[in-house]
Amino acid sequence: MFLAIFKETAKKIVRNKKNRLILILSVIGIVLYATLAVSDNENILTVDKDQIELETYAEYGQKESRLDAGDIAVNSFTGLDTYSMAKREYELNYSFLKAINEGDITRLVDLQTSQTPSFLMEDVHKYLDEKYAGDFQMKEFERVAIFQQMDALAELDSVNTHIYNNKSAFQQLHSFFTGFGPLIILFLTIFVASEILTDDRKHRTIKSGQPLGFRKYIFYQSVTVFLIMTAVTAALVTLFILVTGLLYGFGPLSLDVTQYAYQDGYRGEETNFFDIPLSTFLIQSGVLTVILIYLFIRINAVLSLVFRHDIVVMIIGFLLVAFNRIYSGGSEETLLGLPAHIFPQNYFEFGNILNGVQNYLTMSDRFTFMNGLIVLAVTIVVIEIILYIIIFWMDRQKFERAVG
């Protein structure tokens, strides 16, 4: 019986012109993103060759002029002299310039983990000011993350230009999940699932004589949509990895990525930051993706029974996914007087959980992968109970009359 429902539902999804259009647009979007957007990706700590040359010559000229003038005495107020400062800056800049001229990216990374040129620090602050405007907290988080990422690169045996500029396939997949990736996947899931049940009941003659309870039928249909959406998502992610990997390399799964859990003291204290392997991050992202796809398919079933109109179901589903962004951005420590980490909407954009942003914003250590699994599992149980109850009120006959 399941196989018959699977074939029928799968045929309906595949034959839907809107679904095919979305799939085609997704493939085109992946190719365009990999070939155009990723090609322009550049590490914020990238040293401009022309600028470092100018800085090197300027510091060299200042060093030599002070030496010729004999002005190398220590200033009694600062404890420094301009000659020594110019000499130190010149030697640092020259080391950077030499590494760039030789194309030695590994050496460049090592230099940046020891000391960043002052002019480059100014570029970092300008970048953060433009990106986050008055959001001091996120500016501080990304500042630490930028330099932690450089430290992580320094731990690799070798670093090429693509890895340095965050272009490799697995690095880009990390950026996808920490960005809009989870929302995109959930929006696509809702788009496909929203009309399955309502559209199905518009064609009652197809279902005539179906020897299966309504509850079991809805469950089989949900499992079918879940399997198809999981397979399509996996296929699109695989395509993303292959296209990006062929263009820029696949990158190291051993690379560490930033994580955060508040322990003590100032929010931005570097001791609150730590690293997890990129492979761990991607595995956890995959697990949460699968759970959320199933959750929203079952939520769509509930909404379909209550509202009985695919457009309404889709809009409400979109609003549920975007609830945090609409309501607050997810920065509350409590919600309705309860700890925020027990509410499922905080885990929809799970990239912010796995990289610690949610902990950082709420000064917490409770937004974790394991807590996310527990909260989402409980949410699924609650949705299943609600669905079980609703089917007593909205049985097959009443639903067919309401939709038809």
CSV table of C-alpha atoms in Angstrom, one decimal:
chain,number,residue,atom,x,y,z
A,1,MET,CA,0.0,0.0,0.0
A,2,PHE,CA,2.8,2.4,0.9
A,3,LEU,CA,4.4,1.8,-2.5
A,4,ALA,CA,1.2,2.7,-4.3
A,5,ILE,CA,0.9,6.0,-2.4
A,6,PHE,CA,4.6,6.7,-2.9
A,7,LYS,CA,4.3,6.2,-6.7
A,8,GLU,CA,1.2,8.3,-6.9
A,9,THR,CA,2.5,11.2,-4.7
A,10,ALA,CA,5.9,11.2,-6.4
A,11,LYS,CA,4.3,11.3,-9.8
A,12,LYS,CA,2.2,14.3,-8.7
A,13,ILE,CA,5.3,16.2,-7.4
A,14,VAL,CA,7.3,15.5,-10.5
A,15,ARG,CA,4.5,16.5,-12.9
A,16,ASN,CA,3.9,19.8,-11.0
A,17,LYS,CA,5.2,22.5,-13.3
A,18,LYS,CA,6.0,24.8,-10.4
A,19,ASN,CA,8.1,22.2,-8.8
A,20,ARG,CA,10.0,21.5,-12.0
A,21,LEU,CA,10.5,25.2,-12.5
A,22,ILE,CA,11.9,25.6,-8.9
A,23,LEU,CA,14.2,22.7,-9.4
A,24,ILE,CA,15.6,24.1,-12.7
A,25,LEU,CA,16.0,27.5,-11.1
A,26,SER,CA,17.9,25.9,-8.1
A,27,VAL,CA,20.3,24.2,-10.5
A,28,ILE,CA,20.9,27.4,-12.5
A,29,GLY,CA,21.3,29.3,-9.2
A,30,ILE,CA,24.0,26.9,-8.0
A,31,VAL,CA,25.9,27.1,-11.2
A,32,LEU,CA,25.7,30.9,-11.4
A,33,TYR,CA,26.7,31.2,-7.7
A,34,ALA,CA,29.7,28.9,-8.0
A,35,THR,CA,30.9,30.5,-11.3
A,36,LEU,CA,30.2,34.2,-10.5
A,37,ALA,CA,29.7,34.9,-6.8
A,38,VAL,CA,32.4,32.6,-5.4
A,39,SER,CA,35.0,33.7,-8.0
A,40,ASP,CA,34.9,37.2,-6.3
A,41,ASN,CA,35.3,35.8,-2.8
A,42,GLU,CA,38.3,37.3,-1.0
A,43,ASN,CA,39.6,37.0,2.5
A,44,ILE,CA,39.1,40.2,4.4
A,45,LEU,CA,42.8,39.9,5.5
A,46,THR,CA,44.0,39.8,1.9
A,47,VAL,CA,47.0,42.1,1.5
A,48,ASP,CA,46.9,44.3,-1.6
A,49,LYS,CA,50.3,44.1,-3.3
A,50,ASP,CA,50.3,47.7,-4.5
A,51,GLN,CA,49.3,49.0,-1.1
A,52,ILE,CA,51.9,46.9,0.8
A,53,GLU,CA,54.6,48.1,-1.7
A,54,LEU,CA,53.7,51.7,-0.9
A,55,GLU,CA,53.7,51.1,2.8
A,56,THR,CA,57.0,49.2,2.6
A,57,TYR,CA,58.7,52.1,0.7
A,58,ALA,CA,57.2,54.7,3.0
A,59,GLU,CA,58.4,52.9,6.2
A,60,TYR,CA,61.9,52.4,4.6
A,61,GLY,CA,62.1,56.1,3.7
A,62,GLN,CA,61.1,57.1,7.2
A,63,LYS,CA,63.5,54.6,8.8
A,64,GLU,CA,66.4,55.9,6.7
A,65,SER,CA,65.6,59.6,7.2
A,66,ARG,CA,65.6,59.1,11.0
A,67,LEU,CA,68.8,57.2,10.8
A,68,ASP,CA,70.5,59.9,8.7
A,69,ALA,CA,69.2,62.6,11.0
A,70,GLY,CA,70.5,60.7,14.1
A,71,ASP,CA,66.9,60.8,15.5
A,72,ILE,CA,67.0,57.4,17.2
A,73,ALA,CA,66.6,58.5,20.8
A,74,VAL,CA,63.8,57.0,22.9
A,75,ASN,CA,61.0,59.4,23.6
A,76,SER,CA,60.6,59.9,27.3
A,77,PHE,CA,56.8,60.0,27.1
A,78,THR,CA,56.1,57.0,24.9
A,79,GLY,CA,59.2,54.9,25.6
A,80,LEU,CA,59.6,54.5,21.8
A,81,ASP,CA,61.5,56.2,19.0
A,82,THR,CA,60.3,56.8,15.5
A,83,TYR,CA,63.3,55.0,13.9
A,84,SER,CA,62.6,51.7,15.7
A,85,MET,CA,58.9,51.9,14.9
A,86,ALA,CA,59.6,52.6,11.2
A,87,LYS,CA,62.2,49.8,11.1
A,88,ARG,CA,59.8,47.3,12.7
A,89,GLU,CA,57.0,48.2,10.3
A,90,TYR,CA,59.3,48.1,7.3
A,91,GLU,CA,60.6,44.6,8.2
A,92,LEU,CA,57.0,43.3,8.7
A,93,ASN,CA,55.7,44.8,5.5
A,94,TYR,CA,58.8,43.6,3.6
A,95,SER,CA,58.1,40.0,4.8
A,96,PHE,CA,54.5,40.3,3.6
A,97,LEU,CA,55.6,41.7,0.2
A,98,LYS,CA,58.2,38.9,-0.2
A,99,ALA,CA,55.6,36.2,0.5
A,100,ILE,CA,53.2,37.7,-2.0
A,101,ASN,CA,55.9,38.0,-4.7
A,102,GLU,CA,56.8,34.4,-4.2
A,103,GLY,CA,53.2,33.2,-4.1
A,104,ASP,CA,53.8,31.6,-0.7
A,105,ILE,CA,50.3,31.5,0.8
A,106,THR,CA,51.3,29.3,3.7
A,107,ARG,CA,54.0,31.8,4.7
A,108,LEU,CA,51.5,34.7,4.3
A,109,VAL,CA,49.1,33.0,6.7
A,110,ASP,CA,51.9,32.4,9.2
A,111,LEU,CA,52.8,36.1,9.1
A,112,GLN,CA,49.2,37.2,9.6
A,113,THR,CA,48.8,35.0,12.7
A,114,SER,CA,51.8,36.6,14.3
A,115,GLN,CA,51.2,40.3,13.5
A,116,THR,CA,48.8,42.0,11.1
A,117,PRO,CA,50.0,45.3,9.4
A,118,SER,CA,48.4,48.4,10.9
A,119,PHE,CA,46.9,49.5,7.6
A,120,LEU,CA,45.2,46.1,7.2
A,121,MET,CA,43.7,46.3,10.6
A,122,GLU,CA,42.1,49.6,9.5
A,123,ASP,CA,40.6,47.8,6.5
A,124,VAL,CA,39.1,45.2,8.8
A,125,HIS,CA,37.5,47.8,11.0
A,126,LYS,CA,36.1,49.6,7.9
A,127,TYR,CA,34.7,46.3,6.6
A,128,LEU,CA,33.0,45.5,9.9
A,129,ASP,CA,31.6,49.1,10.2
A,130,GLU,CA,30.1,48.8,6.7
A,131,LYS,CA,28.7,45.3,7.2
A,132,TYR,CA,27.2,45.8,10.7
A,133,ALA,CA,26.7,49.5,11.0
A,134,GLY,CA,25.8,50.2,14.6
A,135,ASP,CA,25.7,46.5,15.7
A,136,PHE,CA,28.7,46.5,18.0
A,137,GLN,CA,28.1,43.0,19.3
A,138,MET,CA,28.2,41.3,15.8
A,139,LYS,CA,31.2,43.5,14.8
A,140,GLU,CA,33.1,42.1,17.8
A,141,PHE,CA,32.0,38.5,17.1
A,142,GLU,CA,33.1,38.6,13.5
A,143,ARG,CA,36.4,40.4,14.3
A,144,VAL,CA,37.3,37.5,16.6
A,145,ALA,CA,36.0,34.9,14.1
A,146,ILE,CA,38.2,36.5,11.3
A,147,PHE,CA,41.4,36.0,13.2
A,148,GLN,CA,40.4,32.6,14.6
A,149,GLN,CA,39.8,31.5,11.0
A,150,MET,CA,43.3,32.7,10.1
A,151,ASP,CA,44.7,30.7,13.0
A,152,ALA,CA,42.8,27.6,11.8
A,153,LEU,CA,44.4,28.1,8.3
A,154,ALA,CA,47.8,28.2,9.9
A,155,GLU,CA,47.2,24.8,11.4
A,156,LEU,CA,46.9,23.2,7.9
A,157,ASP,CA,49.8,21.6,6.2
A,158,SER,CA,49.4,23.7,3.1
A,159,VAL,CA,47.1,26.5,2.1
A,160,ASN,CA,46.3,27.5,-1.5
A,161,THR,CA,44.7,30.7,-2.7
A,162,HIS,CA,41.2,29.1,-3.0
A,163,ILE,CA,41.3,27.9,0.6
A,164,TYR,CA,42.7,31.2,1.8
A,165,ASN,CA,39.8,33.0,0.1
A,166,ASN,CA,37.2,30.6,1.4
A,167,LYS,CA,36.3,29.4,-2.1
A,168,SER,CA,36.7,25.6,-1.6
A,169,ALA,CA,33.6,23.5,-1.8
A,170,PHE,CA,33.3,22.5,1.9
A,171,GLN,CA,34.1,26.0,3.0
A,172,GLN,CA,31.4,27.3,0.8
A,173,LEU,CA,29.0,24.7,2.2
A,174,HIS,CA,29.8,26.0,5.6
A,175,SER,CA,29.0,29.5,4.5
A,176,PHE,CA,25.7,28.3,3.0
A,177,PHE,CA,24.6,26.7,6.3
A,178,THR,CA,25.7,29.7,8.4
A,179,GLY,CA,23.9,32.0,6.0
A,180,PHE,CA,20.5,31.7,4.3
A,181,GLY,CA,20.9,28.0,3.5
A,182,PRO,CA,18.6,26.6,6.2
A,183,LEU,CA,15.9,29.1,5.3
A,184,ILE,CA,16.2,28.3,1.6
A,185,ILE,CA,15.8,24.5,2.2
A,186,LEU,CA,12.8,25.0,4.5
A,187,PHE,CA,11.1,27.4,2.1
A,188,LEU,CA,11.5,24.9,-0.7
A,189,THR,CA,10.1,22.2,1.5
A,190,ILE,CA,7.1,24.2,2.3
A,191,PHE,CA,6.6,25.2,-1.3
A,192,VAL,CA,6.5,21.6,-2.5
A,193,ALA,CA,4.6,20.2,0.5
A,194,SER,CA,1.9,22.9,0.9
A,195,GLU,CA,-0.4,21.7,-1.9
A,196,ILE,CA,0.1,17.9,-1.7
A,197,LEU,CA,-2.8,17.1,0.6
A,198,THR,CA,-5.2,19.8,-0.6
A,199,ASP,CA,-4.5,19.1,-4.3
A,200,ASP,CA,-4.8,15.4,-3.6
A,201,ARG,CA,-8.3,15.7,-2.2
A,202,LYS,CA,-9.5,17.8,-5.1
A,203,HIS,CA,-9.3,14.6,-7.2
A,204,ARG,CA,-11.5,12.4,-5.1
A,205,THR,CA,-12.3,9.9,-7.9
A,206,ILE,CA,-8.6,8.9,-7.9
A,207,LYS,CA,-9.0,7.9,-4.3
A,208,SER,CA,-12.3,6.1,-4.6
A,209,GLY,CA,-12.4,2.9,-2.6
A,210,GLN,CA,-9.0,3.5,-1.0
A,211,PRO,CA,-8.8,0.8,1.7
A,212,LEU,CA,-6.6,2.8,4.1
A,213,GLY,CA,-7.4,5.0,7.1
A,214,PHE,CA,-7.1,8.8,6.6
A,215,ARG,CA,-4.4,9.1,9.3
A,216,LYS,CA,-2.3,6.4,7.9
A,217,TYR,CA,-2.8,7.8,4.4
A,218,ILE,CA,-1.6,11.2,5.5
A,219,PHE,CA,1.4,9.6,7.2
A,220,TYR,CA,2.4,7.6,4.1
A,221,GLN,CA,2.1,10.7,2.0
A,222,SER,CA,4.2,12.7,4.4
A,223,VAL,CA,6.9,10.1,4.4
A,224,THR,CA,6.9,10.1,0.6
A,225,VAL,CA,7.3,13.9,0.5
A,226,PHE,CA,10.0,13.6,3.1
A,227,LEU,CA,12.0,11.0,1.1
A,228,ILE,CA,11.7,13.0,-2.1
A,229,MET,CA,12.6,16.4,-0.5
A,230,THR,CA,15.6,14.8,1.3
A,231,ALA,CA,16.8,13.2,-1.9
A,232,VAL,CA,16.4,16.4,-3.9
A,233,THR,CA,18.2,18.4,-1.2
A,234,ALA,CA,21.0,15.9,-1.1
A,235,ALA,CA,21.3,16.0,-4.9
A,236,LEU,CA,21.4,19.8,-5.0
A,237,VAL,CA,24.0,19.9,-2.2
A,238,THR,CA,26.0,17.3,-4.0
A,239,LEU,CA,25.8,19.3,-7.2
A,240,PHE,CA,26.9,22.4,-5.3
A,241,ILE,CA,29.9,20.5,-3.9
A,242,LEU,CA,30.9,19.1,-7.3
A,243,VAL,CA,30.6,22.4,-9.2
A,244,THR,CA,32.4,24.4,-6.6
A,245,GLY,CA,34.9,21.6,-6.0
A,246,LEU,CA,35.8,21.3,-9.7
A,247,LEU,CA,36.3,25.0,-9.9
A,248,TYR,CA,38.1,25.8,-6.7
A,249,GLY,CA,39.0,22.5,-5.0
A,250,PHE,CA,37.1,20.6,-2.3
A,251,GLY,CA,39.1,21.9,0.6
A,252,PRO,CA,40.0,20.2,3.9
A,253,LEU,CA,37.4,18.8,6.1
A,254,SER,CA,39.9,19.0,9.0
A,255,LEU,CA,39.8,22.8,8.9
A,256,ASP,CA,38.5,24.2,12.2
A,257,VAL,CA,35.6,26.6,12.3
A,258,THR,CA,34.5,29.0,15.0
A,259,GLN,CA,32.2,28.0,17.8
A,260,TYR,CA,31.1,30.0,20.8
A,261,ALA,CA,29.7,29.3,24.3
A,262,TYR,CA,29.5,31.9,27.0
A,263,GLN,CA,31.5,30.9,30.1
A,264,ASP,CA,32.4,34.0,32.1
A,265,GLY,CA,33.3,37.7,31.9
A,266,TYR,CA,32.9,40.0,28.9
A,267,ARG,CA,30.8,38.6,26.1
A,268,GLY,CA,33.5,39.0,23.5
A,269,GLU,CA,36.2,37.5,25.6
A,270,GLU,CA,38.3,35.2,23.4
A,271,THR,CA,38.2,32.4,26.0
A,272,ASN,CA,34.5,32.0,25.1
A,273,PHE,CA,35.4,31.2,21.6
A,274,PHE,CA,36.6,27.7,20.5
A,275,ASP,CA,36.9,25.6,17.4
A,276,ILE,CA,35.1,22.5,16.0
A,277,PRO,CA,36.2,20.6,12.9
A,278,LEU,CA,34.4,21.5,9.7
A,279,SER,CA,33.5,17.9,9.2
A,280,THR,CA,31.6,17.9,12.5
A,281,PHE,CA,29.8,21.1,11.6
A,282,LEU,CA,28.7,19.6,8.2
A,283,ILE,CA,27.5,16.3,9.7
A,284,GLN,CA,25.5,18.2,12.4
A,285,SER,CA,24.0,20.4,9.7
A,286,GLY,CA,22.9,17.4,7.7
A,287,VAL,CA,21.2,15.8,10.7
A,288,LEU,CA,19.3,19.0,11.6
A,289,THR,CA,18.4,19.5,7.9
A,290,VAL,CA,16.7,16.1,7.7
A,291,ILE,CA,14.9,16.6,11.0
A,292,LEU,CA,13.6,20.1,10.0
A,293,ILE,CA,12.4,18.8,6.6
A,294,TYR,CA,10.3,16.1,8.3
A,295,LEU,CA,9.0,18.6,10.9
A,296,PHE,CA,7.8,21.1,8.3
A,297,ILE,CA,6.2,18.4,6.2
A,298,ARG,CA,4.1,17.4,9.2
A,299,ILE,CA,3.4,21.0,10.1
A,300,ASN,CA,2.1,21.4,6.5
A,301,ALA,CA,-0.2,18.4,7.0
A,302,VAL,CA,-1.6,20.1,10.1
A,303,LEU,CA,-2.1,23.4,8.3
A,304,SER,CA,-3.6,21.7,5.3
A,305,LEU,CA,-6.3,20.1,7.5
A,306,VAL,CA,-7.0,23.3,9.3
A,307,PHE,CA,-7.0,25.8,6.5
A,308,ARG,CA,-7.6,23.5,3.5
A,309,HIS,CA,-6.0,25.9,1.0
A,310,ASP,CA,-2.5,25.5,-0.4
A,311,ILE,CA,-1.7,29.2,-0.8
A,312,VAL,CA,-2.7,29.9,2.8
A,313,VAL,CA,-0.8,26.9,4.0
A,314,MET,CA,2.3,28.0,2.2
A,315,ILE,CA,2.2,31.6,3.5
A,316,ILE,CA,1.7,30.5,7.1
A,317,GLY,CA,4.6,28.0,6.7
A,318,PHE,CA,6.8,30.8,5.4
A,319,LEU,CA,5.9,33.0,8.3
A,320,LEU,CA,6.7,30.2,10.8
A,321,VAL,CA,10.2,29.7,9.2
A,322,ALA,CA,10.9,33.5,9.2
A,323,PHE,CA,9.3,34.0,12.7
A,324,ASN,CA,12.6,34.8,14.4
A,325,ARG,CA,13.7,37.4,11.8
A,326,ILE,CA,10.3,39.0,11.8
A,327,TYR,CA,9.9,39.0,15.6
A,328,SER,CA,13.3,39.8,17.0
A,329,GLY,CA,16.2,38.2,15.2
A,330,GLY,CA,16.5,35.6,17.9
A,331,SER,CA,18.5,37.6,20.4
A,332,GLU,CA,16.2,37.2,23.4
A,333,GLU,CA,17.5,35.2,26.4
A,334,THR,CA,13.9,34.5,27.4
A,335,LEU,CA,10.5,34.3,25.6
A,336,LEU,CA,7.2,34.4,27.5
A,337,GLY,CA,9.3,34.2,30.7
A,338,LEU,CA,10.9,30.9,29.6
A,339,PRO,CA,14.4,30.2,28.5
A,340,ALA,CA,14.7,30.9,24.8
A,341,HIS,CA,16.7,27.7,24.0
A,342,ILE,CA,13.6,25.5,24.6
A,343,PHE,CA,11.7,27.1,21.7
A,344,PRO,CA,12.0,25.4,18.3
A,345,GLN,CA,12.0,28.5,16.1
A,346,ASN,CA,15.5,29.3,17.4
A,347,TYR,CA,16.8,26.2,15.7
A,348,PHE,CA,15.4,26.8,12.2
A,349,GLU,CA,18.5,28.8,11.2
A,350,PHE,CA,20.7,26.1,12.7
A,351,GLY,CA,23.9,27.6,11.3
A,352,ASN,CA,23.6,30.3,14.0
A,353,ILE,CA,23.5,27.5,16.6
A,354,LEU,CA,26.4,25.5,15.3
A,355,ASN,CA,28.7,28.5,14.9
A,356,GLY,CA,27.7,29.9,18.3
A,357,VAL,CA,26.1,33.2,17.2
A,358,GLN,CA,22.9,32.4,19.1
A,359,ASN,CA,24.9,31.8,22.3
A,360,TYR,CA,26.8,35.0,21.7
A,361,LEU,CA,23.7,37.1,21.2
A,362,THR,CA,22.0,35.7,24.3
A,363,MET,CA,25.2,35.3,26.5
A,364,SER,CA,24.4,31.6,26.8
A,365,ASP,CA,25.9,28.2,26.5
A,366,ARG,CA,22.6,26.4,26.0
A,367,PHE,CA,22.1,26.7,22.3
A,368,THR,CA,23.8,23.5,21.3
A,369,PHE,CA,23.4,20.7,18.7
A,370,MET,CA,22.2,18.3,21.4
A,371,ASN,CA,19.7,20.7,22.8
A,372,GLY,CA,18.5,21.4,19.3
A,373,LEU,CA,17.9,17.7,18.7
A,374,ILE,CA,15.9,17.4,21.9
A,375,VAL,CA,13.8,20.5,21.3
A,376,LEU,CA,13.0,19.5,17.7
A,377,ALA,CA,12.3,15.9,18.7
A,378,VAL,CA,9.8,17.2,21.3
A,379,THR,CA,8.3,19.5,18.7
A,380,ILE,CA,7.8,16.6,16.3
A,381,VAL,CA,6.0,14.7,19.0
A,382,VAL,CA,3.7,17.6,19.8
A,383,ILE,CA,2.9,18.1,16.1
A,384,GLU,CA,2.1,14.4,15.8
A,385,ILE,CA,-0.3,14.6,18.7
A,386,ILE,CA,-1.9,17.7,17.3
A,387,LEU,CA,-2.3,15.9,13.9
A,388,TYR,CA,-3.8,12.9,15.6
A,389,ILE,CA,-6.4,15.0,17.4
A,390,ILE,CA,-7.2,17.1,14.3
A,391,ILE,CA,-8.0,14.1,12.2
A,392,PHE,CA,-10.8,13.2,14.7
A,393,TRP,CA,-12.3,16.6,13.9
A,394,MET,CA,-11.5,16.8,10.2
A,395,ASP,CA,-12.1,13.3,8.9
A,396,ARG,CA,-11.7,12.2,5.3
A,397,GLN,CA,-15.3,13.0,4.3
A,398,LYS,CA,-15.4,16.4,5.9
A,399,PHE,CA,-12.0,17.3,4.4
A,400,GLU,CA,-13.1,16.3,0.9
A,401,ARG,CA,-16.2,18.4,1.2
A,402,ALA,CA,-14.3,21.4,2.4
A,403,VAL,CA,-11.6,21.2,-0.2
A,404,GLY,CA,-13.7,20.1,-3.1
